[in-house]
CSV table of C-alpha atoms in Angstrom, one decimal:
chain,number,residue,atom,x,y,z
A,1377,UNK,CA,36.1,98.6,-23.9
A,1378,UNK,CA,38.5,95.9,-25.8
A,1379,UNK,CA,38.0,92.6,-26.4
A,1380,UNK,CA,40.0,89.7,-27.3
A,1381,UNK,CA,39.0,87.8,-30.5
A,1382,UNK,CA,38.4,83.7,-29.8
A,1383,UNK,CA,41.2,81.4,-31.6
A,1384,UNK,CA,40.4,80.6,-35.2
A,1385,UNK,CA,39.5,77.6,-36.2
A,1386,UNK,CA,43.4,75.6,-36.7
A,1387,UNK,CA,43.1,74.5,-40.2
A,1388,UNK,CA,45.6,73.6,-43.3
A,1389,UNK,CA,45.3,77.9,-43.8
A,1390,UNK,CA,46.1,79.1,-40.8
A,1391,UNK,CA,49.4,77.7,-39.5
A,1392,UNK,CA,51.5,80.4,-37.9
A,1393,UNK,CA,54.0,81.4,-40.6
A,1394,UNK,CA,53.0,78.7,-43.3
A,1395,UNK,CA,52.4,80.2,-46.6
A,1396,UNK,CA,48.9,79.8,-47.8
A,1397,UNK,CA,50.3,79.3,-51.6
A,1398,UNK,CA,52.9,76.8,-51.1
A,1399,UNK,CA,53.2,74.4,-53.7
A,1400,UNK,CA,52.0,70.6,-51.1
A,1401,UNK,CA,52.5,68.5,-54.4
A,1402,UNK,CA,54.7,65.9,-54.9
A,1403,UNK,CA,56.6,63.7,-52.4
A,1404,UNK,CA,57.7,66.4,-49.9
A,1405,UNK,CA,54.6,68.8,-50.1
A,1406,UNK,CA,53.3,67.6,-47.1
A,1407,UNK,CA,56.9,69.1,-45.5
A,1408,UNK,CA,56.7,72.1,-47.4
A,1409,UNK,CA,53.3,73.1,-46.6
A,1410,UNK,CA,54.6,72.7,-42.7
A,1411,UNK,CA,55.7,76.1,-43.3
A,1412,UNK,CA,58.6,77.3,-41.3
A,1413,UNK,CA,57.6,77.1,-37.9
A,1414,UNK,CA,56.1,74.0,-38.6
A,1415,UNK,CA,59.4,72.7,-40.1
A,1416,UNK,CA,61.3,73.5,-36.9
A,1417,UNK,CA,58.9,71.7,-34.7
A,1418,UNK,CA,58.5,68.4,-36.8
A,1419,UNK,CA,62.7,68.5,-36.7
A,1420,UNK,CA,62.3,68.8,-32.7
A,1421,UNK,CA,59.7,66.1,-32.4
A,1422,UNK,CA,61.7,63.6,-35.0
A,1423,UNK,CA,64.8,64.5,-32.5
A,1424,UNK,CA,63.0,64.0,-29.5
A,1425,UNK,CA,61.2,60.1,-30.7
A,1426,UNK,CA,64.6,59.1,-32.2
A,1427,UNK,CA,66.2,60.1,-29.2
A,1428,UNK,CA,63.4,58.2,-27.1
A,1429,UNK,CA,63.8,55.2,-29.2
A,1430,UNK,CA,67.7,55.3,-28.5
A,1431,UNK,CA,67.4,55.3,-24.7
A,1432,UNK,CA,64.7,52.6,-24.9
A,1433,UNK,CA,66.8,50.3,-26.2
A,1434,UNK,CA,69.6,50.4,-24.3
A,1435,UNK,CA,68.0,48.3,-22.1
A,1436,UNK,CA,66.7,45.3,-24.8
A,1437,UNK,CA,69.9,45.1,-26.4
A,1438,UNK,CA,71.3,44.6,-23.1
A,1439,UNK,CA,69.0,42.2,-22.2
A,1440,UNK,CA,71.4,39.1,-22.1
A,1441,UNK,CA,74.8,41.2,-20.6
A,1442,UNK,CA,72.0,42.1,-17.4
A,1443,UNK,CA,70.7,38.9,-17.1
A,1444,UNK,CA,74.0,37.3,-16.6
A,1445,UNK,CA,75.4,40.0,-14.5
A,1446,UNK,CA,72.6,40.3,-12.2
A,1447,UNK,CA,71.7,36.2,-12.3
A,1448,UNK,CA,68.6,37.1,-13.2
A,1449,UNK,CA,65.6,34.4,-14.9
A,1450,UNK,CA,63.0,35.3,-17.9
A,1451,UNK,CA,60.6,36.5,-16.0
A,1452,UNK,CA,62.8,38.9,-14.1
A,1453,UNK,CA,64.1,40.5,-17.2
A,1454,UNK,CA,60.8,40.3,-18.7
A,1455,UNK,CA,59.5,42.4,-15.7
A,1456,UNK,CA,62.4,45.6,-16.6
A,1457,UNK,CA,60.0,46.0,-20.0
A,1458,UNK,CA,56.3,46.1,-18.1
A,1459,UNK,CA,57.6,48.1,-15.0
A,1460,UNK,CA,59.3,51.4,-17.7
A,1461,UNK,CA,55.8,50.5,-20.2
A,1462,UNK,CA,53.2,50.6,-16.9
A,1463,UNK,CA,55.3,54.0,-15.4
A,1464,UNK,CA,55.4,55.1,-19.0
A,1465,UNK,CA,51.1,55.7,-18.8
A,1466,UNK,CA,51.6,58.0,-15.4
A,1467,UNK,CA,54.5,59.9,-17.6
A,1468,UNK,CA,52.3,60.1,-20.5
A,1469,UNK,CA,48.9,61.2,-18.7
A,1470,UNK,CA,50.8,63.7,-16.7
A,1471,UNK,CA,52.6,65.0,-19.9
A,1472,UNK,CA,49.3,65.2,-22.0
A,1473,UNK,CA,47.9,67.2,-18.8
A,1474,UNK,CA,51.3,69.8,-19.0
A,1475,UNK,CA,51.1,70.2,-22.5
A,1476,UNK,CA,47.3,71.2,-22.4
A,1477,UNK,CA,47.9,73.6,-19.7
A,1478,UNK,CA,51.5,75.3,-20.3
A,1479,UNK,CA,52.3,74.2,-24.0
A,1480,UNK,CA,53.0,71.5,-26.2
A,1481,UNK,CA,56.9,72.6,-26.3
A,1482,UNK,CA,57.3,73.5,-22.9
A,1483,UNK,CA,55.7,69.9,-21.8
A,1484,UNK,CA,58.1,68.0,-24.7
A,1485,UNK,CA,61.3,69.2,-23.2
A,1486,UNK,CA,60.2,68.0,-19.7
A,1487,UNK,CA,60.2,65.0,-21.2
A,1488,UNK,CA,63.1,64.7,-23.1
A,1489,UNK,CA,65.0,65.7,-20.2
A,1490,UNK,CA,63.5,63.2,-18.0
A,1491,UNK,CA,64.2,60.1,-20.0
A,1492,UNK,CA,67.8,61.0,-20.4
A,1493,UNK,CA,68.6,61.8,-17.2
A,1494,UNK,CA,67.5,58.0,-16.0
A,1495,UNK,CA,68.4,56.2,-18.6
A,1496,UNK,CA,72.6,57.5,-17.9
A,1497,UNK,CA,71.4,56.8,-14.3
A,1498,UNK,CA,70.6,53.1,-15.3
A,1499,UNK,CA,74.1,52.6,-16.2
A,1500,UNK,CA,75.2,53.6,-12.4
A,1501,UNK,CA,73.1,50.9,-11.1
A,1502,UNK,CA,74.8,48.6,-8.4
A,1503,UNK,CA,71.8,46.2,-7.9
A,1504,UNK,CA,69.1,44.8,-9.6
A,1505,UNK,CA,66.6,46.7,-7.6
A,1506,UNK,CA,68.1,49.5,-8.5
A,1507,UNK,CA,68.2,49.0,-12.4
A,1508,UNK,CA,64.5,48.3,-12.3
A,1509,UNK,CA,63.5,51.7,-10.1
A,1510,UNK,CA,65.8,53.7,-12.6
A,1511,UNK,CA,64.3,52.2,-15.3
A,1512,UNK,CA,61.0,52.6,-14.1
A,1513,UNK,CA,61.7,56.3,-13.5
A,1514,UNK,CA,63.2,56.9,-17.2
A,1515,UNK,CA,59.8,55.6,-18.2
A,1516,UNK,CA,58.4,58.7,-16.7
A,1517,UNK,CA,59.9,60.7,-19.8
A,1518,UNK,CA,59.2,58.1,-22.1
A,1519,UNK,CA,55.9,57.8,-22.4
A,1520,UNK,CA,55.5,61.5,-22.5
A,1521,UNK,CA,57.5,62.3,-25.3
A,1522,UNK,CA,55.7,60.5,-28.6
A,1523,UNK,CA,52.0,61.7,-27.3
A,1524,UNK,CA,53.4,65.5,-27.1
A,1525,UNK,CA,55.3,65.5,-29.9
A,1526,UNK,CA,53.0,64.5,-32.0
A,1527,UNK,CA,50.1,66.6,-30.9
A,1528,UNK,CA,52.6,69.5,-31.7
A,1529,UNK,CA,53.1,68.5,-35.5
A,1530,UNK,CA,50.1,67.6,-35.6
A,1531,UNK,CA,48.6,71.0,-34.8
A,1532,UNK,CA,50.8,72.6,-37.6
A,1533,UNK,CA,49.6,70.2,-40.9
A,1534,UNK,CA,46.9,70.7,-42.2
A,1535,UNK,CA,44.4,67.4,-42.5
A,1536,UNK,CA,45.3,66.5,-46.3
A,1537,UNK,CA,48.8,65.7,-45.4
A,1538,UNK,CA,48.5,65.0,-41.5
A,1539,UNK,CA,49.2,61.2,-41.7
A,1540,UNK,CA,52.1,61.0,-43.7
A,1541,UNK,CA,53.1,63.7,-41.6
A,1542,UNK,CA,52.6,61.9,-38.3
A,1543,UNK,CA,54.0,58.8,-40.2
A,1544,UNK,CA,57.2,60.6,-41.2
A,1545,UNK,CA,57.3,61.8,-36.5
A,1546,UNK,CA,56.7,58.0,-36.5
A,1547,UNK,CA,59.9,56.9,-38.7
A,1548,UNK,CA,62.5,58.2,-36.2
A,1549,UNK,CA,61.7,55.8,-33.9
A,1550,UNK,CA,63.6,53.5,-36.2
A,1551,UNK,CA,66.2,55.6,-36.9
A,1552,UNK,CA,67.0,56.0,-32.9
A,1553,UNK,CA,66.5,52.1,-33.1
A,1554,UNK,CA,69.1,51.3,-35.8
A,1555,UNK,CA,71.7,54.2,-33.8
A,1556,UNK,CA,70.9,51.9,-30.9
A,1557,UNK,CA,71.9,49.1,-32.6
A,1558,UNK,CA,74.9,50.2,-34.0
A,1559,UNK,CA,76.8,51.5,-31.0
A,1560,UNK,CA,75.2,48.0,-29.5
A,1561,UNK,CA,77.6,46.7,-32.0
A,1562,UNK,CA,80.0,48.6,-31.2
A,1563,UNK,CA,80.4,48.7,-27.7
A,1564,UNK,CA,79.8,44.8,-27.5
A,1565,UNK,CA,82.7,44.4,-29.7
A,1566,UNK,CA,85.4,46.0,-28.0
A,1567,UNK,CA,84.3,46.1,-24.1
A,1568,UNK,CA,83.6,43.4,-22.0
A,1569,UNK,CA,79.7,42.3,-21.6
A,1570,UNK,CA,79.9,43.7,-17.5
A,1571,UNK,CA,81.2,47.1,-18.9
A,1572,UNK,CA,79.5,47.3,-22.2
A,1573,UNK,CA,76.1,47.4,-21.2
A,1574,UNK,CA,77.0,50.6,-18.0
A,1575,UNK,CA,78.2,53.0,-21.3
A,1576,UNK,CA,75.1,51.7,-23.4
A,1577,UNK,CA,72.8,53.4,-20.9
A,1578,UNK,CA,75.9,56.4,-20.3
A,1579,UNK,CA,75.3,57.2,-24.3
A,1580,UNK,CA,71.5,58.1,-23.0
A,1581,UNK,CA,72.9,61.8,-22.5
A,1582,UNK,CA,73.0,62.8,-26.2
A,1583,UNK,CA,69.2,63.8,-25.8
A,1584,UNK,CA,70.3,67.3,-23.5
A,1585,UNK,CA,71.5,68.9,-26.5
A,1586,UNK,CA,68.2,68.1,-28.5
A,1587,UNK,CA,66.5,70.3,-25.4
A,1588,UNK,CA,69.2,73.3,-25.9
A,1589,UNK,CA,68.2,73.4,-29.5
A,1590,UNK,CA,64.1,73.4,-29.0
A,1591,UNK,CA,64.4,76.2,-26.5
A,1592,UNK,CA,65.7,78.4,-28.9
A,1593,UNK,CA,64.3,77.1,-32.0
A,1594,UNK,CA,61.0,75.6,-31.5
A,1595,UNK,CA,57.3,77.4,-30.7
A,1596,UNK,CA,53.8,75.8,-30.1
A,1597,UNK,CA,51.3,76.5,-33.3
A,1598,UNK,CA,49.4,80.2,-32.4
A,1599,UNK,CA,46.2,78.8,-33.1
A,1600,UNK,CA,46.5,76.0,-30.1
A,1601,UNK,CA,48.2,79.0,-28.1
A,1602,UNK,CA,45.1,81.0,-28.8
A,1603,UNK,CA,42.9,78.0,-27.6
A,1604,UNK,CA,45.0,77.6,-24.6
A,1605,UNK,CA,44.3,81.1,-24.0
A,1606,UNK,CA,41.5,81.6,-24.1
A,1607,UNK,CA,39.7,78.4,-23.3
A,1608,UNK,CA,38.9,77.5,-19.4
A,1609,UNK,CA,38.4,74.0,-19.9
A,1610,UNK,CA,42.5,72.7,-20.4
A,1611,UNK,CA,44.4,69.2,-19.3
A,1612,UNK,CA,41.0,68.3,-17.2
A,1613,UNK,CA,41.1,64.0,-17.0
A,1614,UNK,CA,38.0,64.7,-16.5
A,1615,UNK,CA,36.7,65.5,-19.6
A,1616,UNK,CA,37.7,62.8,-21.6
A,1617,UNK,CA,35.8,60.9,-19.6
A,1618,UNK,CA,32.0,62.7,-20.2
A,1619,UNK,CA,29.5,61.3,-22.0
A,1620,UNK,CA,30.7,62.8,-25.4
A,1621,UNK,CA,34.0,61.3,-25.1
A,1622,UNK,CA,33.7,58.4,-23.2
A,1623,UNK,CA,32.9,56.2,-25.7
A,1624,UNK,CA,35.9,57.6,-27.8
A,1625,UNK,CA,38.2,57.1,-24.7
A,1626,UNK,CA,37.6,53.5,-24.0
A,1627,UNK,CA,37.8,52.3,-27.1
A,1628,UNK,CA,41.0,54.1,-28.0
A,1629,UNK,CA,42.4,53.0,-24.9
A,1630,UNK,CA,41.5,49.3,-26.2
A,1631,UNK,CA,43.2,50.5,-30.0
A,1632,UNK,CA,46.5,51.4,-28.4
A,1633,UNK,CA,47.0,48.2,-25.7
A,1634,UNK,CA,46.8,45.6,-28.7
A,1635,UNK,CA,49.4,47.6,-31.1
A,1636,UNK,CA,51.4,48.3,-28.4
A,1637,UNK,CA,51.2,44.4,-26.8
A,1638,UNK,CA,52.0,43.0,-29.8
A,1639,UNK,CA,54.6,45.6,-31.0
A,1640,UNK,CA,56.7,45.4,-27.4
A,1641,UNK,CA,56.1,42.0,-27.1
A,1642,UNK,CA,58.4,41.5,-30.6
A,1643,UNK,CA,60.7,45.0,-29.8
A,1644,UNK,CA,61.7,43.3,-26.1
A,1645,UNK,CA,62.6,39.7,-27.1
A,1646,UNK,CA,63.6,39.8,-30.9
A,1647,UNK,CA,67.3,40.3,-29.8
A,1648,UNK,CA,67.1,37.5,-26.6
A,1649,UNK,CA,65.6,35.2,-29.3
A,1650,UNK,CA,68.5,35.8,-31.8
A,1651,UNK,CA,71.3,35.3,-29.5
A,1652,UNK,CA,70.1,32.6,-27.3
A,1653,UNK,CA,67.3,30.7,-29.8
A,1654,UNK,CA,69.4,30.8,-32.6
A,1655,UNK,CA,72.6,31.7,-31.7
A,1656,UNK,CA,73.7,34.8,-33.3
A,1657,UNK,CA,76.9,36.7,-32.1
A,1658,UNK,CA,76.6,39.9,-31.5
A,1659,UNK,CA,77.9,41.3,-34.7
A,1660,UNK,CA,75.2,38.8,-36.2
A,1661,UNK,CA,72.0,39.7,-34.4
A,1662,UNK,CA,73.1,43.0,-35.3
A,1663,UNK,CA,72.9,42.1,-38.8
A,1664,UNK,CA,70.0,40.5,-39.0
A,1665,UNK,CA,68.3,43.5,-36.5
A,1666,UNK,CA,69.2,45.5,-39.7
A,1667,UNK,CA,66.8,44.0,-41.7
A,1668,UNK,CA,64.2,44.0,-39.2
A,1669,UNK,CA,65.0,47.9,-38.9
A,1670,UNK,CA,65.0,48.9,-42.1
A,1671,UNK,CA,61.8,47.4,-42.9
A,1672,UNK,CA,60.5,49.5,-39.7
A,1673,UNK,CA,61.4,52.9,-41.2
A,1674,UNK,CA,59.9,51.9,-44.7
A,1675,UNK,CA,57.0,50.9,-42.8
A,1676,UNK,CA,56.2,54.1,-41.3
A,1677,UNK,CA,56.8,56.2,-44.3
A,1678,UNK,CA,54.5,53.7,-46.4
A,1679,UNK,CA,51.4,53.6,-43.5
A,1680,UNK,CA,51.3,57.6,-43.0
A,1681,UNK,CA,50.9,57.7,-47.5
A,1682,UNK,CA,48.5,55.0,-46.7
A,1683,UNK,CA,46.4,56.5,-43.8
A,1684,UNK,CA,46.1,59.4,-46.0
A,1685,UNK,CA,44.5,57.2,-48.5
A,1686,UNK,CA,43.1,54.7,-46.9
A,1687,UNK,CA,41.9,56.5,-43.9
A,1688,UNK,CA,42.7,55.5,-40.5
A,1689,UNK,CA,41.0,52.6,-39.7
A,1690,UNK,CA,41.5,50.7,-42.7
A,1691,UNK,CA,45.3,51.5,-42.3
A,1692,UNK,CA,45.2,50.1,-39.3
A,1693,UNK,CA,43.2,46.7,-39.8
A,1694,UNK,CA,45.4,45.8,-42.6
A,1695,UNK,CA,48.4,46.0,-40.7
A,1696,UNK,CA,46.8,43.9,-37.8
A,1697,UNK,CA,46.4,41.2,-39.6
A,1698,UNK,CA,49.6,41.4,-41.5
A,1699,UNK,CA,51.9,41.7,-38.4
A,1700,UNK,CA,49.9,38.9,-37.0
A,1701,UNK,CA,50.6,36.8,-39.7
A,1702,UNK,CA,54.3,37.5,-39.4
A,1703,UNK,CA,54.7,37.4,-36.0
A,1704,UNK,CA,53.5,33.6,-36.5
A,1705,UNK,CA,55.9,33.1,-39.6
A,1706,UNK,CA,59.0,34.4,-37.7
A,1707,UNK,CA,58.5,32.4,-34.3
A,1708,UNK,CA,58.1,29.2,-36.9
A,1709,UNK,CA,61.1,29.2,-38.7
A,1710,UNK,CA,62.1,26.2,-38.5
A,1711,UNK,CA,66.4,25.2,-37.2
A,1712,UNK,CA,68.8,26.3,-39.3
A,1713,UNK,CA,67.0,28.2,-41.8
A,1714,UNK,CA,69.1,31.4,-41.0
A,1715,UNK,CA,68.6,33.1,-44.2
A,1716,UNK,CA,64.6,32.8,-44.2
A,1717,UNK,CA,64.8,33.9,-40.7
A,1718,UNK,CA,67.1,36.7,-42.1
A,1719,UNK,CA,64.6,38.0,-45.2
A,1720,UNK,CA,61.1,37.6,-42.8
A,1721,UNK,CA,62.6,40.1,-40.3
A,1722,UNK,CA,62.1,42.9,-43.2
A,1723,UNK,CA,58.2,42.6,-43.7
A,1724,UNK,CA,57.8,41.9,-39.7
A,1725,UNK,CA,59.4,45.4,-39.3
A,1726,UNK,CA,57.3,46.9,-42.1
A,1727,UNK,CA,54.2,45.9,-40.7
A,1728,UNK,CA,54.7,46.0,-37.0
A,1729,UNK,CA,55.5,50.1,-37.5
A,1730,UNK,CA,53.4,51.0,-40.6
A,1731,UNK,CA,50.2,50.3,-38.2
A,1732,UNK,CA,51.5,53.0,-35.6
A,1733,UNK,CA,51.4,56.0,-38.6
A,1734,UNK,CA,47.8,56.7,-38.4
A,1735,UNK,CA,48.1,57.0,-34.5
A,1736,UNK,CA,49.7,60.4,-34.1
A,1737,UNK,CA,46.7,61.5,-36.4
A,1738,UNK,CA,44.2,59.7,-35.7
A,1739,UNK,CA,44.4,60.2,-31.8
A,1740,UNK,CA,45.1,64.0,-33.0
A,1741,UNK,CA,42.1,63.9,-34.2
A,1742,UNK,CA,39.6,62.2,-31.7
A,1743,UNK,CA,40.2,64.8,-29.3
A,1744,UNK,CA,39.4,68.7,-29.5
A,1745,UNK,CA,42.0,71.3,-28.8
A,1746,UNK,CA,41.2,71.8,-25.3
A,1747,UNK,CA,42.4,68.4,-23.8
A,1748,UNK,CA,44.0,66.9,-27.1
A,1749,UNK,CA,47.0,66.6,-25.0
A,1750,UNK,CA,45.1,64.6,-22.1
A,1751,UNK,CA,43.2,62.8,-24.1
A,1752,UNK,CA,46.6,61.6,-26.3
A,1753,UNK,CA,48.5,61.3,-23.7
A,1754,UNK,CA,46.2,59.2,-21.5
A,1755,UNK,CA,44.9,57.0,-24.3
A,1756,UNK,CA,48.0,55.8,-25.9
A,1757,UNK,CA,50.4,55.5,-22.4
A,1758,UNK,CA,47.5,53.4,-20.6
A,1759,UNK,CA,47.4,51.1,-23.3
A,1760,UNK,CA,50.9,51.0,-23.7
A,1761,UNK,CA,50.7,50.4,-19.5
A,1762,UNK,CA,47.9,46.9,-20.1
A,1763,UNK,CA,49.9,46.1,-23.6
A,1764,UNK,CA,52.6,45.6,-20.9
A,1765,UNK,CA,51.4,42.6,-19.3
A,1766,UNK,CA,52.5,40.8,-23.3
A,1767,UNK,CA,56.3,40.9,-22.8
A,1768,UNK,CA,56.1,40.1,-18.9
A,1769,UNK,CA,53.8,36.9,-20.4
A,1770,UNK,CA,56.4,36.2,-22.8
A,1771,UNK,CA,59.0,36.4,-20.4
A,1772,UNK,CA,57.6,33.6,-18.2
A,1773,UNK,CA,56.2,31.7,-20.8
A,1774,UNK,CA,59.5,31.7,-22.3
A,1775,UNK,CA,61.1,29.2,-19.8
A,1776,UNK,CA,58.8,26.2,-20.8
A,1777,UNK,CA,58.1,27.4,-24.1
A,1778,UNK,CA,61.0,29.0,-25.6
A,1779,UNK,CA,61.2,32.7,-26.0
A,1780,UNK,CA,60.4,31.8,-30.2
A,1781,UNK,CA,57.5,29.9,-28.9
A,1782,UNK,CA,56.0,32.1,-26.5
A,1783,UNK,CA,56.2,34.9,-29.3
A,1784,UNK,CA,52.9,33.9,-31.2
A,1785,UNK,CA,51.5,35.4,-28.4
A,1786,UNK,CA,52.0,39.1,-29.5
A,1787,UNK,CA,49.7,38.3,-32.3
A,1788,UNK,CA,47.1,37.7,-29.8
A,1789,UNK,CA,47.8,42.1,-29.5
A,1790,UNK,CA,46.8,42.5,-33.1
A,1791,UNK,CA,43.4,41.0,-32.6
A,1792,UNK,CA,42.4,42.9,-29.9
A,1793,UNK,CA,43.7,46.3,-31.6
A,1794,UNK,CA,41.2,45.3,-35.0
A,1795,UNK,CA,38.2,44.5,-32.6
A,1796,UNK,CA,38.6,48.1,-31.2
A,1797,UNK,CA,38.3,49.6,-34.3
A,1798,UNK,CA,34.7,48.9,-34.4
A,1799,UNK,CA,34.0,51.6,-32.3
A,1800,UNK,CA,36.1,53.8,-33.0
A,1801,UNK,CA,35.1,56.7,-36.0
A,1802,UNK,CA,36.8,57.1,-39.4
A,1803,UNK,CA,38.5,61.1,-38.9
A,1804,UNK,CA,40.5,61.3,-42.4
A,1805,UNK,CA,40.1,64.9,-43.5
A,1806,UNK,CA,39.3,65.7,-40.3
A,1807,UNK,CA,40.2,69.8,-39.4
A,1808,UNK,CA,41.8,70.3,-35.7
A,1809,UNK,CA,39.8,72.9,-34.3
């Protein structure tokens, strides 16, 4: 009688085709040692967050164009953010649940295709109502695709390089940001504000030919196949919630609604505060966006080296208090300092991101192979849900306070991501297995 050997323990040695002696040193190593399976699916889970990025900010860019052609308030546009972020945790438990049970690829192009398909259906709106259901739909991919993606690299590197890693999945997000904000630019420029913002959300179809490509190109790592296999427990909500990871699930729950409160808070009302606070034309917000972007991608390169070396924790409670800080500094520049409003937008970037590098591992990490998918999925999208409430706050605090004023609030995020660390474990060289 045959019988089937259990998985093997998915470690740095053992990643599908990766070559046990490839050379990890130096600035790329950690891409090398991906090995070329692993290579294909970090290039299909950059695509995928870039992608996701783009199609979320259609809508923040176009903030001011919708408010005027709907007649809408702050609160009303403030409530297009909270209704995709709270959808966004149903999309992302559900996707953590598929990726667990039929694969982390499988579940990633769900998503992919879900987000797009909305967001170009946001641009057919006729009615407010409408815009916000779309919306709130689109979020349904969104929230899937960062938690799935991630757990797929993250299954593939090995635990000496799995920050920088997860840091480097992270850095797309500003690179769909900054392709956001250049056909933003663009489109603003040349088409009238009640057209432009109908082919912003229409461009929200590139993503379909990022799903042709993974379904050729792009395989889940055999070890997590093996474990998927083989392993009766799978995508159970359950689970994450027994005495063993309870604990683990609260608290990270707690983690990923201050980042995210504070981080949505500044990535929903940065432009409105540009244009209307101080100003800007469009061609100028997009300028000074620039900076704000650039220091985003440096910031996500720089926190995956650092939760490497710092570990994950520490990572994290530096850049707390830093984006805190900055988030105070920017929403206090005082009128007509322009050009110290223009150089602060760099380090808010850089902190604001470099704090969500240690997330796809550490999260990664918190969770066994089983239900890492849940347990990802769930943590990070339901605190992205709560972290919701800060933009909607912002939105109707911004009609007495000013939308610079009500900003300090985000920092209130921070704190309550740095408290949740406490219990929380350090997983730094930490094996998936």
């Amino acid at each position: 009688m045959s019988t089937t050997p259990p998985p093997k323990a998915l470690t740095g040695d053992t990643r599908g085709e990766a070559d046990q002696h490839t050379d990890d040193t130096g600035p790329l190593g950690w891409l090398r040692a991906l090995g070329p399976r692993g290579r294909r699916a970090f290039a299909g889970a950059f695509g995928g967050y870039a992608l996701d990025s783009y199609d979320y900010f259609t809508l923040p860019l176009s903030m001011v164009a919708l408010s005027a052609y709907f007649g809408l308030d702050s609160g009303q546009t403030g409530l297009f953010t909270t209704v995709t972020l709270v959808v966004s945790a149903i999309g992302g438990a559900l996707a953590g649940v598929l990726a667990d049970r039929v694969g982390r690829v499988k579940a990633l192009m769900i998503t992919v295709i879900t987000y797009a398909v909305f967001t170009v259906a946001c641009g057919f709106a006729p009615t407010y109502e409408t815009l916000l259901v779309f919306r709130a739909l689109q979020g349904l991919g969104f929230g899937g695709e960062w938690a799935v993606g991630a757990i797929l690299v993250a299954e593939y590197s090995s635990a000496r390089h799995r920050g920088r890693t997860l840091g480097a999945v992270q850095s797309s997000w500003a690179v769909g940001w900054a392709l956001a904000a250049i056909v933003y630019t663009l489109v603003f420029s040349v088409l009238d504000d009640d057209l432009a913002w109908r082919v912003m959300f229409w461009t929200g179809a590139l993503p379909a030919l990022l799903v042709v490509w993974m379904r050729r190109r792009v395989h889940d790592a055999p070890q997590a196949v093996a474990v998927r296999e083989h392993n009766p427990v799978k995508g159970s909500f359950t689970a994450i919630f027994k005495p063993g990871l309870l604990r683990t699930t609260l608290f990270a729950v707690l983690l990923s609604t201050g980042v995210q409160g504070g981080y949505y808070t500044l990535a929903t009302w940065v432009p409105t505060y540009l244009k209307t606070e101080r100003d800007l034309s469009v061609v100028g917000t997009g300028g000074y966006l620039a900076f704000l972007i650039s220091g985003a991608f440096i910031g996500y390169l720089t926190g995956g080296h650092l939760t490497d070396r710092l570990g994950r924790r520490r990572n994290i409670w530096l850049f707390a208090l830093l984006s805190a800080v900055c988030i105070l500094a920017y929403a206090n520049i005082p009128s007509g300092a322009d050009s110290l409003l223009l150089v602060l937008g760099f380090p808010l970037g850089f902190c604001m991101s470099a704090i969500f590098s240690g997330f796809g591992s550490f999260l990664s990490e918190l969770y066994p192979t089983a239900v890492r998918g849940t347990g990802q999925g769930f943590t990070y999208n339901t605190g992205r849900a709560v972290g919701a409430v800060f933009p909607t706050t912002v939105g109707f605090l911004a009609d007495s306070w000013g939308v610079g004023g009500a900003l300090v609030f985000g920092a209130v995020g921070y704190g309550i991501a740095a408290l949740a660390l406490l219990g929380l474990p350090e997983t730094r060289g930490k094996e998936l297995t």
